[in-house]
Every structure is written in C-alpha cells, then in structure tokens.
C-alpha cells in the first residue's frame, strides 16, 4: 500500500514542462473578464458544486448516482476523486465536464451557474475551457495522430498556421512527433494516451478532467502519464482525476472520497 501523504517523485528523465506562453483559450463565460491566474492573491473558485443530485430513472427503477455533493476546486489544484465502483465519481466528472446536467443542485464554473445549460451551450463552453483524458483514449481511428490532436483547434476555428504550430509543439512535447502520420491502431497503449493528453491540452484549457487515465496501461506507461499530468499541473493547469489507484492519487494535492453518491472524506497533501 502506498503512502498517500507524499506524492510520488517525478521521473526526471521525462520531458521538461510545457511552454505556457501559448495563447489563452477563449473565455466563453465573459470575454472581458481577465483570465484566472495562479498568481492572484485570492483566485476565483474555478469549480463549485452545491448539493448536487443526479438520478437515473427507468420504468422500473430509480437510481441515485449523486446525493448532495458539494465541492470546491481552485485554479491550479490537482484533485483526485476516489471511491468504489458505483459511488458516483464518474457521474460527477461528467457533470463537471458539462457532458451531463445534475437533476438538482447548482454547478458554478468561475462564478457562472452552468448546471442548467442546454447541450448547445454546454458544448460551446467546453470548447477551449475543458480538456478530457479517458481510460479508453477515445481517439478517432480514421484520423491520424496529427489530425486527432488538431481536432479541438478546428472546433475553435483556430487559423491553419497557428494550428500547425500548436499541434507540432504538443506532439514534440509528448515525444510522438515521429508518429504524427500514424493511426491510433498502429500505436501502443502508452502512445495512444500521450496522443490523448496532447489533444486535451492543445487548446490550453483551464482544466483537464481525467477518468482513470492509467487504467489501460502497464505500470511503466502509467507512471509516464502521471508524470506528464504532474508537469502540466506544475505549469498551472488544473487537474481533476478519477482513479481507483492509491498510487495515482498520491500525485494529487487533495483526495475527495465518495461513497454511495456522497463525499465522505477529503485528504490534503502538504
């Protein structure tokens, strides 16, 4: 059993942290509002949920996935969410990622209530603000590595010359430039997850939501992915990660434990 009070050390052989001088993503909440910064004395709360409930109903049964979840996440944090299967952590991550709405309660993203938005508005807000990393990679098989990473920039209508620079910077950062013209099925699991991380960060989102990012990887590739997420966080990117792994949770600043749709404990790392 790993000691969760001390994050695992970085592998110093991994690439250097990202160059965060790339343009900030589009602020779809209020373009005139200054971008959040970890250097602010009192940074705004990035994510705040109040008494979130989520019910899934069929003709025969009603299942409570979330039962009064209230959490706050500040810009620049690395937060892990843990709990047994069925405790509601992936449901919560989907709501935080604006992939679903809560049945009851409120969700504020940088002070704006977003929990009652329709799908169109949620999709507009996701673009450039939220990056996703999934256990199953979720790459598009028909697109090359380059094209998969480029996709978020196409949705943002980033000019072609700027897209090329941003995509190539991330491919180089993730050590997969030599695979740029390959398709996902031609890559190892570790390489596919590096492509997925490159796609998640290419638009410089405010937060990355990672759902079991090492779940399909061996220990070596899993450690590499956790080191990459740690480096991104050290560069200022907020990370919210769902995991079953105490080892992976040890990289986080804070661990939120859920059980039966409720937050039962929070553990902080000094």
Coordinates of N, CA and C in Angstrom, one line a residue, residues 9-188:
X9 N 7.7 10.9 -6.6 CA 8.6 11.8 -7.2 C 8.5 11.7 -8.7
X10 N 8.8 12.9 -9.3 CA 8.8 12.9 -10.8 C 10.0 12.1 -11.4
X11 N 9.7 11.5 -12.5 CA 10.8 10.9 -13.3 C 11.6 12.0 -14.0
X12 N 12.8 12.3 -13.6 CA 13.5 13.4 -14.1 C 13.9 13.2 -15.6
X13 N 13.7 12.0 -16.1 CA 14.1 11.8 -17.4 C 13.0 12.2 -18.4
X14 N 11.8 12.5 -17.9 CA 10.7 12.9 -18.7 C 10.9 14.3 -19.3
X15 N 10.2 14.7 -20.3 CA 10.4 16.0 -20.9 C 10.2 17.1 -20.0
X16 N 10.7 18.3 -20.3 CA 10.5 19.5 -19.5 C 9.1 20.0 -19.6
X17 N 8.6 20.8 -18.6 CA 7.2 21.2 -18.6 C 6.9 22.0 -19.8
X18 N 5.6 22.1 -20.0 CA 5.0 22.8 -21.2 C 5.4 24.3 -21.2
X19 N 5.6 24.8 -22.4 CA 5.7 26.2 -22.5 C 4.3 26.9 -22.5
X20 N 4.0 27.6 -21.4 CA 2.7 28.1 -21.3 C 2.5 29.5 -21.9
X21 N 3.4 29.9 -22.8 CA 3.3 31.1 -23.5 C 2.3 31.1 -24.6
X22 N 1.7 29.9 -24.9 CA 0.8 29.8 -26.0 C -0.5 30.6 -25.6
X23 N -1.3 31.0 -26.6 CA -2.5 31.9 -26.3 C -3.4 31.2 -25.4
X24 N -4.1 32.0 -24.5 CA -5.1 31.5 -23.6 C -6.3 31.1 -24.4
X25 N -7.1 30.1 -23.9 CA -8.3 29.7 -24.6 C -9.4 30.8 -24.5
X26 N -10.3 30.7 -25.5 CA -11.5 31.6 -25.5 C -12.2 31.5 -24.2
X27 N -12.5 32.7 -23.6 CA -13.3 32.8 -22.3 C -14.7 32.9 -22.8
X28 N -15.5 31.8 -22.8 CA -16.9 31.9 -23.3 C -17.8 32.3 -22.2
X29 N -17.3 32.5 -20.9 CA -18.2 32.9 -19.9 C -18.4 34.4 -19.9
X30 N -17.2 35.1 -20.1 CA -17.3 36.6 -20.2 C -15.9 37.0 -20.8
X31 N -15.9 37.3 -22.1 CA -14.6 37.6 -22.7 C -13.9 38.8 -22.1
X32 N -14.6 39.7 -21.5 CA -14.0 40.8 -20.9 C -13.4 40.6 -19.6
X33 N -13.6 39.4 -19.0 CA -13.1 39.1 -17.7 C -11.7 38.6 -17.8
X34 N -10.7 39.1 -17.0 CA -9.3 38.7 -17.0 C -9.3 37.2 -16.8
X35 N -8.3 36.5 -17.4 CA -8.1 35.1 -17.3 C -7.7 34.8 -15.8
X36 N -8.1 33.7 -15.3 CA -7.7 33.3 -13.9 C -6.2 33.1 -13.9
X37 N -5.6 33.4 -12.8 CA -4.1 33.2 -12.7 C -3.8 32.7 -11.3
X38 N -2.8 31.7 -11.3 CA -2.4 31.2 -10.0 C -1.6 32.2 -9.2
X39 N -1.3 33.3 -9.8 CA -0.5 34.3 -9.1 C -1.4 35.3 -8.3
X40 N -2.8 35.2 -8.6 CA -3.7 36.1 -7.8 C -3.7 35.8 -6.4
X41 N -3.8 36.8 -5.5 CA -3.8 36.6 -4.1 C -5.0 35.8 -3.7
X42 N -6.2 36.2 -4.2 CA -7.4 35.4 -3.9 C -8.0 35.0 -5.3
X43 N -7.5 33.9 -5.9 CA -8.0 33.5 -7.2 C -9.5 33.1 -7.1
X44 N -10.3 33.3 -8.1 CA -11.7 32.9 -8.1 C -11.8 31.4 -8.0
X45 N -12.9 30.9 -7.4 CA -13.2 29.5 -7.4 C -13.5 29.0 -8.8
X46 N -12.7 28.0 -9.3 CA -13.0 27.5 -10.6 C -14.2 26.7 -10.7
X47 N -14.3 25.7 -9.8 CA -15.5 24.8 -9.8 C -16.1 24.8 -8.4
X48 N -17.4 25.0 -8.3 CA -18.1 25.0 -7.1 C -19.5 24.3 -7.3
X49 N -19.7 23.2 -6.6 CA -21.0 22.5 -6.7 C -21.7 22.6 -5.4
X50 N -23.0 22.8 -5.4 CA -23.8 22.9 -4.2 C -24.9 21.9 -4.2
X51 N -24.9 20.9 -3.3 CA -26.0 20.0 -3.1 C -26.4 19.3 -4.4
X52 N -25.4 18.8 -5.2 CA -25.7 18.2 -6.5 C -26.4 16.8 -6.2
X53 N -27.4 16.6 -7.0 CA -28.1 15.3 -7.0 C -28.2 14.8 -8.5
X54 N -28.0 13.6 -8.7 CA -28.2 13.0 -10.0 C -29.0 11.7 -9.9
X55 N -30.2 11.7 -10.5 CA -31.0 10.5 -10.5 C -31.1 9.9 -12.0
X56 N -31.0 8.6 -12.1 CA -31.2 7.9 -13.3 C -32.5 7.1 -13.2
X57 N -33.5 7.3 -14.0 CA -34.8 6.7 -13.9 C -35.1 5.9 -15.1
X58 N -35.6 4.7 -14.8 CA -36.2 3.9 -15.9 C -37.7 3.6 -15.5
X59 N -38.3 2.8 -16.3 CA -39.7 2.4 -16.0 C -39.8 1.6 -14.7
X60 N -38.7 0.9 -14.3 CA -38.8 0.0 -13.2 C -38.1 0.5 -12.0
X61 N -37.0 1.3 -12.1 CA -36.2 1.6 -11.0 C -35.6 3.0 -11.1
X62 N -35.4 3.6 -10.0 CA -34.7 4.9 -9.9 C -33.4 4.8 -9.1
X63 N -32.3 5.2 -9.7 CA -31.0 5.0 -9.1 C -30.4 6.4 -8.8
X64 N -30.0 6.5 -7.5 CA -29.4 7.8 -7.1 C -27.9 7.7 -7.3
X65 N -27.3 8.4 -8.2 CA -25.9 8.4 -8.5 C -25.1 9.4 -7.7
X66 N -25.7 10.6 -7.5 CA -25.2 11.6 -6.6 C -26.2 12.1 -5.6
X67 N -25.8 12.3 -4.4 CA -26.8 12.6 -3.3 C -26.3 13.7 -2.4
X68 N -26.3 14.9 -3.0 CA -26.0 16.1 -2.2 C -24.5 16.4 -2.2
X69 N -23.9 16.4 -3.3 CA -22.4 16.6 -3.4 C -22.1 18.1 -3.5
X70 N -21.3 18.6 -2.6 CA -20.8 20.0 -2.6 C -19.3 20.0 -2.5
X71 N -18.6 20.5 -3.5 CA -17.2 20.6 -3.5 C -16.7 21.9 -4.1
X72 N -15.5 22.3 -3.8 CA -14.9 23.5 -4.4 C -13.5 23.1 -4.9
X73 N -13.1 23.6 -6.1 CA -11.8 23.3 -6.7 C -11.3 24.7 -7.1
X74 N -10.1 25.0 -6.7 CA -9.4 26.3 -7.0 C -8.6 26.1 -8.3
X75 N -8.3 27.2 -9.0 CA -7.4 27.1 -10.1 C -6.0 26.7 -9.7
X76 N -5.4 25.8 -10.5 CA -4.1 25.3 -10.2 C -4.0 24.1 -9.3
X77 N -5.2 23.6 -8.8 CA -5.2 22.4 -7.9 C -5.0 21.1 -8.8
X78 N -4.6 20.1 -8.1 CA -4.6 18.7 -8.7 C -5.4 17.9 -7.7
X79 N -6.6 17.5 -8.1 CA -7.6 16.9 -7.2 C -7.9 15.5 -7.7
X80 N -7.8 14.5 -6.9 CA -8.2 13.1 -7.2 C -9.5 12.8 -6.5
X81 N -10.4 12.1 -7.3 CA -11.6 11.6 -6.7 C -11.6 10.1 -6.7
X82 N -11.8 9.5 -5.5 CA -11.7 8.1 -5.3 C -13.0 7.5 -4.7
X83 N -13.2 6.2 -4.8 CA -14.3 5.5 -4.2 C -14.6 4.2 -5.0
X84 N -15.4 3.3 -4.4 CA -15.7 2.1 -5.1 C -16.5 2.3 -6.3
X85 N -16.5 1.3 -7.2 CA -17.3 1.3 -8.4 C -18.8 1.6 -8.0
X86 N -19.4 2.5 -8.7 CA -20.8 2.8 -8.5 C -21.0 3.9 -7.4
X87 N -19.9 4.5 -7.0 CA -20.1 5.6 -5.9 C -20.4 6.9 -6.5
X88 N -20.4 7.1 -7.8 CA -20.8 8.4 -8.4 C -19.7 9.2 -8.9
X89 N -18.4 8.8 -8.8 CA -17.3 9.7 -9.2 C -17.3 9.9 -10.7
X90 N -17.6 9.0 -11.5 CA -17.6 9.2 -13.0 C -18.8 10.1 -13.4
X91 N -19.9 9.9 -12.7 CA -21.1 10.7 -12.9 C -20.8 12.2 -12.6
X92 N -20.1 12.4 -11.4 CA -19.7 13.7 -11.0 C -18.7 14.3 -12.0
X93 N -17.8 13.6 -12.5 CA -16.8 14.1 -13.5 C -17.5 14.5 -14.8
X94 N -18.6 13.7 -15.2 CA -19.3 14.1 -16.4 C -20.1 15.4 -16.2
X95 N -20.6 15.6 -15.0 CA -21.3 16.9 -14.8 C -20.2 18.0 -14.8
X96 N -19.1 17.8 -14.1 CA -18.1 18.9 -14.1 C -17.6 19.2 -15.5
X97 N -17.6 18.2 -16.4 CA -17.1 18.4 -17.7 C -18.2 18.8 -18.7
X98 N -19.4 19.1 -18.1 CA -20.5 19.6 -18.9 C -21.0 18.6 -20.0
X99 N -20.8 17.4 -19.7 CA -21.3 16.3 -20.5 C -22.7 15.9 -20.1
X100 N -23.1 16.3 -18.9 CA -24.4 16.0 -18.4 C -24.8 17.1 -17.4
X101 N -26.1 17.2 -17.1 CA -26.6 18.1 -16.1 C -27.1 17.4 -14.8
X102 N -27.0 18.0 -13.7 CA -27.5 17.4 -12.5 C -29.0 17.5 -12.5
X103 N -29.6 16.6 -11.7 CA -31.0 16.6 -11.5 C -31.5 17.7 -10.6
X104 N -30.7 17.9 -9.6 CA -30.9 19.0 -8.6 C -29.6 19.6 -8.2
X105 N -29.6 20.8 -7.6 CA -28.4 21.4 -7.2 C -27.8 22.4 -8.2
X106 N -26.7 23.0 -7.8 CA -26.0 24.0 -8.6 C -24.6 23.7 -8.9
X107 N -24.1 24.1 -10.1 CA -22.8 24.0 -10.5 C -22.3 25.3 -11.1
X108 N -21.3 25.9 -10.4 CA -20.8 27.2 -10.9 C -19.4 27.0 -11.4
X109 N -19.1 27.5 -12.6 CA -17.8 27.4 -13.3 C -17.3 28.9 -13.4
X110 N -16.3 29.2 -12.6 CA -15.8 30.6 -12.5 C -17.0 31.6 -12.2
X111 N -17.9 31.2 -11.3 CA -18.9 32.1 -10.8 C -20.2 32.1 -11.6
X112 N -20.2 31.4 -12.7 CA -21.4 31.3 -13.6 C -22.1 30.0 -13.4
X113 N -23.4 30.0 -13.1 CA -24.2 28.8 -13.0 C -24.4 28.1 -14.3
X114 N -23.8 26.9 -14.4 CA -23.8 26.2 -15.7 C -24.6 24.9 -15.7
X115 N -25.1 24.5 -14.5 CA -25.7 23.2 -14.3 C -27.0 23.0 -15.0
X116 N -27.6 24.1 -15.5 CA -28.9 24.1 -16.1 C -28.9 24.4 -17.6
X117 N -27.6 24.5 -18.1 CA -27.5 24.8 -19.5 C -28.0 23.7 -20.4
X118 N -28.4 24.1 -21.6 CA -28.8 23.1 -22.6 C -27.5 22.5 -23.3
X119 N -27.6 21.5 -24.1 CA -26.5 20.8 -24.6 C -25.7 21.8 -25.5
X120 N -26.3 22.6 -26.3 CA -25.6 23.5 -27.2 C -24.7 24.5 -26.4
X121 N -25.3 25.1 -25.4 CA -24.5 26.0 -24.6 C -23.4 25.3 -23.8
X122 N -23.7 24.1 -23.3 CA -22.6 23.3 -22.7 C -21.5 23.0 -23.6
X123 N -21.8 22.6 -24.9 CA -20.8 22.3 -25.9 C -19.9 23.5 -26.2
X124 N -20.6 24.7 -26.3 CA -19.8 25.9 -26.5 C -18.9 26.3 -25.4
X125 N -19.3 26.0 -24.2 CA -18.5 26.3 -23.0 C -17.3 25.3 -22.9
X126 N -17.6 24.1 -23.2 CA -16.5 23.1 -23.1 C -15.3 23.5 -24.0
X127 N -15.6 24.0 -25.2 CA -14.6 24.3 -26.2 C -13.5 25.3 -25.7
X128 N -12.3 24.8 -25.6 CA -11.2 25.7 -25.2 C -11.1 25.9 -23.7
X129 N -12.1 25.4 -22.9 CA -12.1 25.5 -21.5 C -11.8 24.3 -20.7
X130 N -12.2 23.1 -21.3 CA -12.2 21.8 -20.6 C -11.5 20.8 -21.5
X131 N -10.5 20.1 -21.1 CA -9.9 19.0 -21.8 C -10.2 17.7 -21.1
X132 N -10.3 16.7 -21.9 CA -10.7 15.4 -21.4 C -9.6 14.3 -21.7
X133 N -9.3 13.5 -20.7 CA -8.4 12.3 -20.9 C -9.2 11.1 -20.4
X134 N -9.4 10.1 -21.2 CA -10.2 8.9 -20.8 C -9.4 7.7 -20.7
X135 N -9.9 6.7 -20.0 CA -9.2 5.4 -19.8 C -9.0 4.7 -21.1
X136 N -10.0 4.8 -22.0 CA -10.0 4.1 -23.3 C -9.5 5.0 -24.4
X137 N -8.9 6.1 -24.1 CA -8.2 7.0 -25.0 C -9.2 7.8 -25.9
X138 N -10.2 7.2 -26.4 CA -11.3 7.9 -27.2 C -10.7 8.6 -28.4
X139 N -9.7 8.1 -29.0 CA -9.2 8.6 -30.3 C -10.0 8.2 -31.4
X140 N -10.0 9.0 -32.5 CA -10.8 8.7 -33.7 C -9.9 7.8 -34.6
X141 N -10.3 6.6 -34.8 CA -9.5 5.6 -35.6 C -9.2 6.1 -37.0
X142 N -10.1 6.8 -37.6 CA -10.0 7.2 -39.0 C -9.0 8.4 -39.2
X143 N -8.7 9.0 -38.1 CA -7.8 10.2 -38.1 C -6.4 9.9 -37.7
X144 N -5.4 10.5 -38.3 CA -4.0 10.3 -37.9 C -3.8 10.9 -36.5
X145 N -2.6 10.7 -36.0 CA -2.2 11.3 -34.7 C -2.3 12.8 -34.8
X146 N -1.7 13.4 -35.8 CA -1.8 14.8 -36.0 C -3.2 15.3 -36.1
X147 N -4.1 14.6 -36.8 CA -5.4 15.1 -37.0 C -6.2 15.0 -35.7
X148 N -6.0 13.9 -34.9 CA -6.6 13.8 -33.6 C -6.3 15.0 -32.7
X149 N -5.0 15.3 -32.7 CA -4.6 16.4 -31.8 C -5.1 17.7 -32.3
X150 N -5.2 17.9 -33.6 CA -5.7 19.1 -34.2 C -7.2 19.4 -34.0
X151 N -8.0 18.4 -33.7 CA -9.4 18.5 -33.7 C -10.0 19.6 -32.8
X152 N -9.5 19.7 -31.6 CA -10.1 20.8 -30.7 C -9.9 22.2 -31.3
X153 N -8.8 22.4 -32.0 CA -8.4 23.7 -32.7 C -9.3 24.0 -33.9
X154 N -9.8 22.9 -34.5 CA -10.7 23.1 -35.6 C -12.1 23.6 -35.1
X155 N -12.5 23.0 -34.0 CA -13.7 23.4 -33.4 C -13.7 24.9 -32.9
X156 N -12.5 25.3 -32.5 CA -12.3 26.7 -32.1 C -12.0 27.7 -33.3
X157 N -12.0 27.1 -34.5 CA -11.7 27.9 -35.7 C -10.3 28.6 -35.6
X158 N -9.4 27.9 -35.0 CA -8.0 28.5 -35.0 C -7.4 28.5 -36.4
X159 N -6.8 29.6 -36.8 CA -6.2 29.7 -38.1 C -5.2 28.6 -38.4
X160 N -5.1 28.1 -39.6 CA -4.3 27.0 -40.0 C -2.8 27.1 -39.6
X161 N -2.2 28.3 -39.8 CA -0.8 28.4 -39.4 C -0.6 28.3 -37.9
X162 N -1.5 28.8 -37.1 CA -1.5 28.7 -35.7 C -1.7 27.3 -35.2
X163 N -2.7 26.6 -35.9 CA -2.9 25.2 -35.6 C -1.7 24.3 -35.7
X164 N -1.0 24.6 -36.8 CA 0.2 23.8 -37.1 C 1.2 23.9 -36.0
X165 N 1.5 25.2 -35.6 CA 2.5 25.4 -34.5 C 2.0 24.8 -33.2
X166 N 0.8 24.9 -32.9 CA 0.3 24.4 -31.6 C 0.3 22.8 -31.6
X167 N -0.1 22.2 -32.7 CA -0.1 20.8 -32.7 C 1.3 20.2 -32.7
X168 N 2.2 20.8 -33.5 CA 3.5 20.3 -33.5 C 4.2 20.5 -32.2
X169 N 3.9 21.6 -31.5 CA 4.5 21.8 -30.2 C 4.1 20.7 -29.2
X170 N 2.8 20.3 -29.3 CA 2.3 19.2 -28.4 C 2.9 17.8 -28.8
X171 N 2.9 17.6 -30.0 CA 3.5 16.3 -30.5 C 4.9 16.2 -30.0
X172 N 5.7 17.3 -30.2 CA 7.1 17.3 -29.7 C 7.1 17.1 -28.2
X173 N 6.3 17.8 -27.5 CA 6.2 17.8 -26.1 C 6.0 16.3 -25.5
X174 N 5.1 15.6 -26.2 CA 4.7 14.3 -25.8 C 5.6 13.2 -26.4
X175 N 6.7 13.6 -27.2 CA 7.6 12.7 -27.8 C 6.9 11.7 -28.8
X176 N 6.0 12.2 -29.6 CA 5.3 11.4 -30.5 C 5.3 12.1 -31.9
X177 N 6.2 13.0 -32.1 CA 6.3 13.7 -33.4 C 6.5 12.7 -34.5
X178 N 7.3 11.6 -34.2 CA 7.7 10.6 -35.2 C 6.5 9.8 -35.6
X179 N 5.4 9.9 -34.8 CA 4.2 9.1 -35.1 C 3.0 9.9 -35.7
X180 N 3.3 11.1 -36.1 CA 2.3 12.1 -36.5 C 1.4 11.6 -37.6
X181 N 1.9 10.8 -38.5 CA 1.1 10.3 -39.6 C 0.6 8.9 -39.4
X182 N 0.8 8.3 -38.2 CA 0.2 7.0 -37.9 C -1.2 7.1 -37.4
X183 N -1.9 6.0 -37.5 CA -3.3 5.9 -37.0 C -3.3 5.3 -35.6
X184 N -4.3 5.6 -34.8 CA -4.3 5.1 -33.4 C -4.0 3.6 -33.2
X185 N -4.6 2.8 -34.1 CA -4.4 1.3 -34.0 C -3.0 0.9 -34.3
X186 N -2.2 1.8 -34.8 CA -0.8 1.5 -35.0 C 0.1 1.8 -33.9
X187 N -0.5 2.3 -32.8 CA 0.3 2.8 -31.6 C 0.1 1.9 -30.4
X188 N 1.0 1.9 -29.5 CA 0.9 1.2 -28.2 C -0.1 1.9 -27.3

